[in-house]
Short mmCIF file of N, CA and C in Angstrom, two decimals:
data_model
loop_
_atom_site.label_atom_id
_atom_site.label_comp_id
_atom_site.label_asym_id
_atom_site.label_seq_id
_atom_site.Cartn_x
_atom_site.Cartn_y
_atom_site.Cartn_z
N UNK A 222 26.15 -156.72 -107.46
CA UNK A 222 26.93 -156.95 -106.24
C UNK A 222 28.05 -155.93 -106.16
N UNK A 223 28.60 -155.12 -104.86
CA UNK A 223 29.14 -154.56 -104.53
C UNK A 223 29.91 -154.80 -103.60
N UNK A 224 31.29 -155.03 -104.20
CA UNK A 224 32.80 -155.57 -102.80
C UNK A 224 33.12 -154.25 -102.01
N UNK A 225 32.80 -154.20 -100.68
CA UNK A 225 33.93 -152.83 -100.27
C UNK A 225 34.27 -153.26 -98.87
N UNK A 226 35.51 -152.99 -98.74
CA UNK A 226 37.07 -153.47 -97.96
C UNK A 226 37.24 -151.96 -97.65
N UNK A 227 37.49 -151.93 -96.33
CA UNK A 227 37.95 -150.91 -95.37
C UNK A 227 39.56 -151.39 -95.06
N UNK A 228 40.22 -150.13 -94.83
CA UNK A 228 41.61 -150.10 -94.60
C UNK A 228 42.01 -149.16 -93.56
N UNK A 229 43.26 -148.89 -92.84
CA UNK A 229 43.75 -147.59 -92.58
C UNK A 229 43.73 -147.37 -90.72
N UNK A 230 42.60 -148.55 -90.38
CA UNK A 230 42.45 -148.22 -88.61
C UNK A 230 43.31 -148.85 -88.22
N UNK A 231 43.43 -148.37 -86.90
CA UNK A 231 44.73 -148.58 -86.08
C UNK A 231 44.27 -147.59 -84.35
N UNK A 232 45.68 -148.05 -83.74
CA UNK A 232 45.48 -147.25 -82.33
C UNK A 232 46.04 -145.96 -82.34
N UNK A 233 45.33 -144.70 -81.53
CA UNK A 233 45.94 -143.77 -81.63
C UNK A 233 45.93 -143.15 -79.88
N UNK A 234 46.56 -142.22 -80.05
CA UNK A 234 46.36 -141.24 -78.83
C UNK A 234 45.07 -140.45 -79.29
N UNK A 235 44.44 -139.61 -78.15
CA UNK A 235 43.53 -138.71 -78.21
C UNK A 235 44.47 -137.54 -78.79
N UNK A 236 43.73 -136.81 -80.03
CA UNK A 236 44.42 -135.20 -80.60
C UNK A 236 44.62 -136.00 -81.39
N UNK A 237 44.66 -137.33 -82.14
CA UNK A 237 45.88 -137.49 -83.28
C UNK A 237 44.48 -137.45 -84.76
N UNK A 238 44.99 -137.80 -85.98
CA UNK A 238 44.18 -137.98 -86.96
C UNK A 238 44.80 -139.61 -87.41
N UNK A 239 44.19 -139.78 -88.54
CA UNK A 239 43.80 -141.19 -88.78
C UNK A 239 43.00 -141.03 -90.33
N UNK A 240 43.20 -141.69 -91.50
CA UNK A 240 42.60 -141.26 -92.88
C UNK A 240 42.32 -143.17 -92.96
N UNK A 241 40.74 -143.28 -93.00
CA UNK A 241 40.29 -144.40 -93.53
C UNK A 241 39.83 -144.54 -94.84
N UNK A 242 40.14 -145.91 -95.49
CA UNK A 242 40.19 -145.91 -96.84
C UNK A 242 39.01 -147.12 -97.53
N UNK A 243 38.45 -146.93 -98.04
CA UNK A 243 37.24 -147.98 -98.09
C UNK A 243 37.22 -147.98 -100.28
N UNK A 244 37.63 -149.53 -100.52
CA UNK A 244 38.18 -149.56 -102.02
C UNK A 244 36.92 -150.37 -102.39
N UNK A 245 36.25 -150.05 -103.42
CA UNK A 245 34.93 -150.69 -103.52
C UNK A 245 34.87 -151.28 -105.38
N UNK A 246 34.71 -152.52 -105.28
CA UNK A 246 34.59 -153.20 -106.99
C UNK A 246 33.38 -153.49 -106.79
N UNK A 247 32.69 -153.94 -109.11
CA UNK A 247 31.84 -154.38 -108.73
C UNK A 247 30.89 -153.56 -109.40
N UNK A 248 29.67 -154.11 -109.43
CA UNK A 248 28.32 -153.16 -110.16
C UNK A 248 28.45 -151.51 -109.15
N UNK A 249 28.34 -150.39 -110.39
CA UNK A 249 28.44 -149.54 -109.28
C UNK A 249 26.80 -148.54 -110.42
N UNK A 250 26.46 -147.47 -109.22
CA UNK A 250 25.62 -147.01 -109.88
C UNK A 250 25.74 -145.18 -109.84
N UNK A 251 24.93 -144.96 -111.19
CA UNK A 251 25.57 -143.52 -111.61
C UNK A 251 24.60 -142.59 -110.16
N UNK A 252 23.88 -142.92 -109.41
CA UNK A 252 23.09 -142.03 -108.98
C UNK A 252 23.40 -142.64 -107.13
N UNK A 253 24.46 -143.10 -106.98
CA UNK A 253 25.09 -144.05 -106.40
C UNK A 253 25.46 -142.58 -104.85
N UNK A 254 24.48 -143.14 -103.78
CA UNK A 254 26.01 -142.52 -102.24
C UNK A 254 26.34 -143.69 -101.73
N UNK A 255 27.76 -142.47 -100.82
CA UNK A 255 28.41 -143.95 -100.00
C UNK A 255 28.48 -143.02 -98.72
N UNK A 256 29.18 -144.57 -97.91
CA UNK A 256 28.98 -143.13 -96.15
C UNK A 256 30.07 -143.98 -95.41
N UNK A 257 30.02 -143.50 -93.95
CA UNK A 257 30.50 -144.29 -93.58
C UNK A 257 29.63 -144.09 -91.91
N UNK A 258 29.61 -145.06 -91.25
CA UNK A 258 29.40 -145.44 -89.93
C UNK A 258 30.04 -146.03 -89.11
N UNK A 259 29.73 -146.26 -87.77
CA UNK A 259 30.70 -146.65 -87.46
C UNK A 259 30.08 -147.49 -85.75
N UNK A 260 30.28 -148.62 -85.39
CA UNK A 260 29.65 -149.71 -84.70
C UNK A 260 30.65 -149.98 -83.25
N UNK A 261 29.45 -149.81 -82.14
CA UNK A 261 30.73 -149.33 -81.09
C UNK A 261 30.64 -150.98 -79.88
N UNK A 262 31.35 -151.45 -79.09
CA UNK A 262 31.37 -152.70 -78.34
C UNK A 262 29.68 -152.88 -78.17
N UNK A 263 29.07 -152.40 -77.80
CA UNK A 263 27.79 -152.43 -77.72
C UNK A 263 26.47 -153.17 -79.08
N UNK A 264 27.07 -152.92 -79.66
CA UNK A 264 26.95 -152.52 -80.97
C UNK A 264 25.56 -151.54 -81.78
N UNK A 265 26.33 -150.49 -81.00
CA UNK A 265 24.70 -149.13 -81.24
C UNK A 265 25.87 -148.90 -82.85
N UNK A 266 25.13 -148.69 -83.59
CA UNK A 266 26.02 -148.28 -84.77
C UNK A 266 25.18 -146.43 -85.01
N UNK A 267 26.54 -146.16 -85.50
CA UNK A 267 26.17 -144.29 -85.34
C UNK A 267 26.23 -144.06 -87.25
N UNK A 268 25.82 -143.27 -88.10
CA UNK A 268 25.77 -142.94 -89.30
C UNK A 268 27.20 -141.54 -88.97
N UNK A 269 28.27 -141.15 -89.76
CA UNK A 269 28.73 -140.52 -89.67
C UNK A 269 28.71 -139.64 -90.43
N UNK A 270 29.07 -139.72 -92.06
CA UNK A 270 29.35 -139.04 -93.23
C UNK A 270 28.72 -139.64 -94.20
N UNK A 271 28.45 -138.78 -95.42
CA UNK A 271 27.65 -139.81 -96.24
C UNK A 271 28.29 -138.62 -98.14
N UNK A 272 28.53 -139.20 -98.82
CA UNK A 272 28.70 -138.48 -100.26
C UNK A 272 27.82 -138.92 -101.43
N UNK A 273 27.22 -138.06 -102.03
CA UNK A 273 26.46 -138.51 -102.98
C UNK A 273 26.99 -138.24 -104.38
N UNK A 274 26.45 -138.63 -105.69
CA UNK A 274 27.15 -138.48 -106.63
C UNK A 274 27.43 -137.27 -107.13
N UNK A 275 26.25 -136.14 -106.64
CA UNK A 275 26.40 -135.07 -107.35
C UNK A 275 27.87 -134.11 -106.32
N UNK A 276 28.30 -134.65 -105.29
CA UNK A 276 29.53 -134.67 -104.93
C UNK A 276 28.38 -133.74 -103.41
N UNK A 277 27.59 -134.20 -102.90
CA UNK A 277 27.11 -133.50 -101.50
C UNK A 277 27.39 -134.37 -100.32
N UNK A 278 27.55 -133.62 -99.43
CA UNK A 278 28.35 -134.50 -98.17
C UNK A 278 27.22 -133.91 -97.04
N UNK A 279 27.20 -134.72 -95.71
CA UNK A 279 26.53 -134.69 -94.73
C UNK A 279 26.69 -135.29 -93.75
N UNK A 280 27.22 -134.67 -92.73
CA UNK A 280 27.84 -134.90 -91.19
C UNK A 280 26.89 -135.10 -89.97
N UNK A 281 27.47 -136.14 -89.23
CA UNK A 281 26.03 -136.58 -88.09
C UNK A 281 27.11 -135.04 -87.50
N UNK A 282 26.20 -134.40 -86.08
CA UNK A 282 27.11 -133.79 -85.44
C UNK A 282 28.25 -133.85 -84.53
N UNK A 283 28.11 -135.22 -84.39
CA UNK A 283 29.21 -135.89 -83.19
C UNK A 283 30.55 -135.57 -84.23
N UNK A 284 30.27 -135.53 -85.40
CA UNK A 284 31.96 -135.45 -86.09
C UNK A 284 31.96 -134.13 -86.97
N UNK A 285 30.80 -133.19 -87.35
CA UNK A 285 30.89 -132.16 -87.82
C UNK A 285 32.53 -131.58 -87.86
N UNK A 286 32.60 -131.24 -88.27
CA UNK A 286 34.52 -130.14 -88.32
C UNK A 286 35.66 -131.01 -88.26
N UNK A 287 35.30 -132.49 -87.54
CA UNK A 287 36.46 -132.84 -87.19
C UNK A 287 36.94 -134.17 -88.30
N UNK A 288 35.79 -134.52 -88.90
CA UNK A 288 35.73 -135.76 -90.08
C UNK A 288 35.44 -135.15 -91.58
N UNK A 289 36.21 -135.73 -92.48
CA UNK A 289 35.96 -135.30 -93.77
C UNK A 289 36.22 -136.53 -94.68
N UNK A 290 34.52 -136.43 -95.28
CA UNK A 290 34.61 -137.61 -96.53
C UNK A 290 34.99 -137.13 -97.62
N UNK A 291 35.71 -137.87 -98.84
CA UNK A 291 36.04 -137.71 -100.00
C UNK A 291 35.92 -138.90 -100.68
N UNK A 292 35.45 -138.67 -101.91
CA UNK A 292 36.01 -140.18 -102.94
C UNK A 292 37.30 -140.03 -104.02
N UNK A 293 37.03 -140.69 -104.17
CA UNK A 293 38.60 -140.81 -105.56
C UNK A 293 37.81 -141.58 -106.79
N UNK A 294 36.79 -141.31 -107.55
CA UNK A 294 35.97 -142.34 -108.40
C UNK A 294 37.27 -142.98 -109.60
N UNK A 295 38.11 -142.34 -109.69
CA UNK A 295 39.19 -142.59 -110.77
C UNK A 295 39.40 -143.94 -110.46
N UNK A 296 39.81 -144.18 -108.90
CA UNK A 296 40.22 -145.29 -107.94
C UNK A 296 39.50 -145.79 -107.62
N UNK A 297 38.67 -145.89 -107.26
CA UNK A 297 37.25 -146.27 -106.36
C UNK A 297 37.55 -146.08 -105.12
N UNK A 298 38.16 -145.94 -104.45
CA UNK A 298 37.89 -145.05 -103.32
C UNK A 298 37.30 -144.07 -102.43
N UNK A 299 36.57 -144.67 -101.15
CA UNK A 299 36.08 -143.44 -100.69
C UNK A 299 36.73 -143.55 -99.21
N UNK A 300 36.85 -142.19 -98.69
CA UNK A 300 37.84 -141.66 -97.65
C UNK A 300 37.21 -140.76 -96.55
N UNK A 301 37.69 -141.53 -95.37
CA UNK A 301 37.74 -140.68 -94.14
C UNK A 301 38.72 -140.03 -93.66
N UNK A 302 38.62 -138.67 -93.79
CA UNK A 302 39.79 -138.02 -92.58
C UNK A 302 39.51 -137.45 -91.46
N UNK A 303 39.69 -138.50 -89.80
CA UNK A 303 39.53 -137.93 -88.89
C UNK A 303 40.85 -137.18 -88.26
N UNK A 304 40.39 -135.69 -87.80
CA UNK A 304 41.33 -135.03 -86.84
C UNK A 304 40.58 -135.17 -85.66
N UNK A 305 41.28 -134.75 -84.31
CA UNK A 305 41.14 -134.59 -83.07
C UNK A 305 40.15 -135.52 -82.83
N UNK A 306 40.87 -137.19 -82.59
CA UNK A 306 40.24 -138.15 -82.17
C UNK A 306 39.94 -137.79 -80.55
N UNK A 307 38.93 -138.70 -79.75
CA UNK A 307 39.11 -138.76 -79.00
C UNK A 307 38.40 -139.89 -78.39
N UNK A 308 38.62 -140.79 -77.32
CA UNK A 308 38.09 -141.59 -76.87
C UNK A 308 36.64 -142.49 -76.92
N UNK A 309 35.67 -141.36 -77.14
CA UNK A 309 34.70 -141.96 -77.43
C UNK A 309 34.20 -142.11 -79.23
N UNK A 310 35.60 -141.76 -79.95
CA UNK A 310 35.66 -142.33 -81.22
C UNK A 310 35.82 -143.71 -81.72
N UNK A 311 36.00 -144.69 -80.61
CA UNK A 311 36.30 -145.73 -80.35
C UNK A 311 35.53 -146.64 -81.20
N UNK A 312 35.47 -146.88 -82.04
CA UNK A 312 34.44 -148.39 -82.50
C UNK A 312 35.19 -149.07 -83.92
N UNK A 313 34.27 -150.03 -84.34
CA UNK A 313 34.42 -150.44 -85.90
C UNK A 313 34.20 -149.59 -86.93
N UNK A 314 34.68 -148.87 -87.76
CA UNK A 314 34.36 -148.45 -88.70
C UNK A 314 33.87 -149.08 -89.92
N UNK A 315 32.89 -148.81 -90.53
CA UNK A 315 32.47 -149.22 -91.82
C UNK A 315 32.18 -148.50 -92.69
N UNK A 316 32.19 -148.59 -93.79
CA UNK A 316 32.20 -147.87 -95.17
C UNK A 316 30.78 -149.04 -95.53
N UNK A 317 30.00 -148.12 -96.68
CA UNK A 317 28.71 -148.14 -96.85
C UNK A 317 27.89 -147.55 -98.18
N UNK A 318 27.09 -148.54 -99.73
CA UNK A 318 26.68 -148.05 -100.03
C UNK A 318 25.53 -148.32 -100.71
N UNK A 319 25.16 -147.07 -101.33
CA UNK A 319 23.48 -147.46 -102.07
C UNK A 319 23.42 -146.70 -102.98
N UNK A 320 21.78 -146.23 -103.51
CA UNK A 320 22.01 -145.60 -104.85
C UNK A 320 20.32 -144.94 -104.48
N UNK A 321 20.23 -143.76 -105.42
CA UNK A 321 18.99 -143.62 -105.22
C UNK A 321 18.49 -142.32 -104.13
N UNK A 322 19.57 -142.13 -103.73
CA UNK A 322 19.26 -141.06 -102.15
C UNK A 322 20.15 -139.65 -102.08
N UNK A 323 19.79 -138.76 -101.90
CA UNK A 323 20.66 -137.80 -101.51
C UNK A 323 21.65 -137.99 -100.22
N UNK A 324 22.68 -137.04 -100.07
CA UNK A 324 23.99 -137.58 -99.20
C UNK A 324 22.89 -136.80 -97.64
N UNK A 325 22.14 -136.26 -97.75
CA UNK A 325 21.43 -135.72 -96.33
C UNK A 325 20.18 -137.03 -96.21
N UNK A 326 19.75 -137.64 -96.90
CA UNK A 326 18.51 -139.02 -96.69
C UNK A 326 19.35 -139.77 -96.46
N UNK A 327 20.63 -140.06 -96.55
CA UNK A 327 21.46 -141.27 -96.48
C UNK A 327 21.91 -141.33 -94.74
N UNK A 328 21.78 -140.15 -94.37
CA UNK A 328 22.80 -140.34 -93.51
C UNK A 328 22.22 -140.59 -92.34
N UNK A 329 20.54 -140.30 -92.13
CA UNK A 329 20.02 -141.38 -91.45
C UNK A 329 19.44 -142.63 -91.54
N UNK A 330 20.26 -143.00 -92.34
CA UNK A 330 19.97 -144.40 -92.58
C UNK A 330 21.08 -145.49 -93.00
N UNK A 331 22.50 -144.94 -92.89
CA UNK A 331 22.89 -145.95 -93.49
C UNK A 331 23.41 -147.03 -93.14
N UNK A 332 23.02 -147.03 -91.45
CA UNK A 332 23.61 -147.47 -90.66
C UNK A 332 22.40 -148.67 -90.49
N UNK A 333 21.46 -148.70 -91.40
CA UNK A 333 20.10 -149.53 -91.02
C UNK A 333 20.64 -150.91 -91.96
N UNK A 334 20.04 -151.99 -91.56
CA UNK A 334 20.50 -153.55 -92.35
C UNK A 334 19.76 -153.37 -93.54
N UNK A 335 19.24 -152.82 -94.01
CA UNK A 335 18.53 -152.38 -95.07
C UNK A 335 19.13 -151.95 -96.43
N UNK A 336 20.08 -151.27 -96.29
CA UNK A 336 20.53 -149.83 -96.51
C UNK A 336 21.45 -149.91 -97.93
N UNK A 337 21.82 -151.00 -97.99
CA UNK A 337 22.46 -151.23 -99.61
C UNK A 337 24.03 -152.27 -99.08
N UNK A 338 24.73 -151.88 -99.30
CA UNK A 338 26.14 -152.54 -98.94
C UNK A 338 27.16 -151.93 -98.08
N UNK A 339 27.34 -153.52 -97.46
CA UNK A 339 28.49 -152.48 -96.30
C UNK A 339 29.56 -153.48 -96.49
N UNK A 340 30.77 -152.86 -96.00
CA UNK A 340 32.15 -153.63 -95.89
C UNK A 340 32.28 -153.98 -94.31
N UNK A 341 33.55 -154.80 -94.02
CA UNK A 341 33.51 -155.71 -92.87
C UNK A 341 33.93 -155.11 -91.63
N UNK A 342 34.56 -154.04 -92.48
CA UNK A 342 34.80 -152.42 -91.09
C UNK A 342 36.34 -152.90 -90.86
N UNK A 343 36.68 -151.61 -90.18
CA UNK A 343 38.08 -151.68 -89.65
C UNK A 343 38.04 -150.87 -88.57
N UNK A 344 38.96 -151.86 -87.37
CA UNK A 344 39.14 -151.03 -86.33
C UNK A 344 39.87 -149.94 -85.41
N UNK A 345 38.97 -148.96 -85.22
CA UNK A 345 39.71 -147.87 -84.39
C UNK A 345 39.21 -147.14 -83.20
N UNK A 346 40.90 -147.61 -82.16
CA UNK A 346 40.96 -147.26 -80.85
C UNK A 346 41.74 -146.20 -80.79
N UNK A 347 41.04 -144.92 -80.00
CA UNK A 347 41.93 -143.83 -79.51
C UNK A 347 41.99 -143.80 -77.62
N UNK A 348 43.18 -143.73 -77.44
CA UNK A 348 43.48 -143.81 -75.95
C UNK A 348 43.60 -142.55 -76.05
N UNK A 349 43.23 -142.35 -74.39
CA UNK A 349 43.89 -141.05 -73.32
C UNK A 349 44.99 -140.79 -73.16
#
C-alpha cells in the first residue's frame, strides 16, 4: 500500500507559477514511476509529467517548457513546478504511482483507474 497526499494548490492569476508537492509513505518500489495528472470539472483527466527511477521525465505537450517534475527520494517527495499558468490549467491535480514502466509508457496511462496509486488531488484555479 501506497499513501500519497498532494499539497501546494491554490488561486492564481494567469503568468503566475505555483510548485505542487505530493509526500508519499508506505511500500515503495525500486523500479518505481510517479506522475502527475490532472482532472478538469468535466472530469476528462489529462496525464501531465511522469519520473521514473532511473531519473527520466516525460511531458504531455499541453505543459512541455512550462511544467517541471522533480522528486526528493531523501523526503519522499515528488514535485510540480508550474510557470506561465493560464486558464485552461484549471483542474484537480493529482500525483500518481506505479512500478514497472518507463517515465515515456507511464505517461499515457497514468491517468487510467488501473494505473497503480493516486492521491486525493489538490486544487488549482488560474484566473484572467
Amino acid at each position: 500500500q501506497l499513501l500519497l497526499v498532494e499539497s501546494g494548490g491554490g488561486s492564481v492569476q494567469a503568468g503566475e507559477s505555483l510548485t505542487l508537492s505530493c509526500a508519499f509513505s508506505g511500500n515503495q518500489y525500486s523500479d518505481y514511476v510517479m506522475g502527475w495528472f490532472r482532472q478538469d470539472s468535466r472530469n476528462k483527466r489529462e496525464g501531465l509529467a511522469t519520473i521514473d527511477s532511473a531519473g527520466s521525465t516525460s511531458y504531455a505537450d499541453s505543459v512541455e517548457g512550462r511544467f517541471t517534475i522533480s522528486i526528493d527520494v531523501a523526503k519522499n517527495i515528488l514535485y510540480l513546478h508550474m510557470t506561465d499558468l493560464n486558464p485552461d490549467d484549471t483542474a484537480l491535480y493529482r500525483c500518481a504511482a506505479s512500478w514497472g514502466l518507463s517515465a515515456g509508457q507511464a505517461l499515457g496511462n497514468i491517468a487510467r483507474l488501473d494505473f497503480g496509486y493516486w492521491g486525493q488531488g489538490t486544487q488549482v484555479t488560474v484566473s484572467s
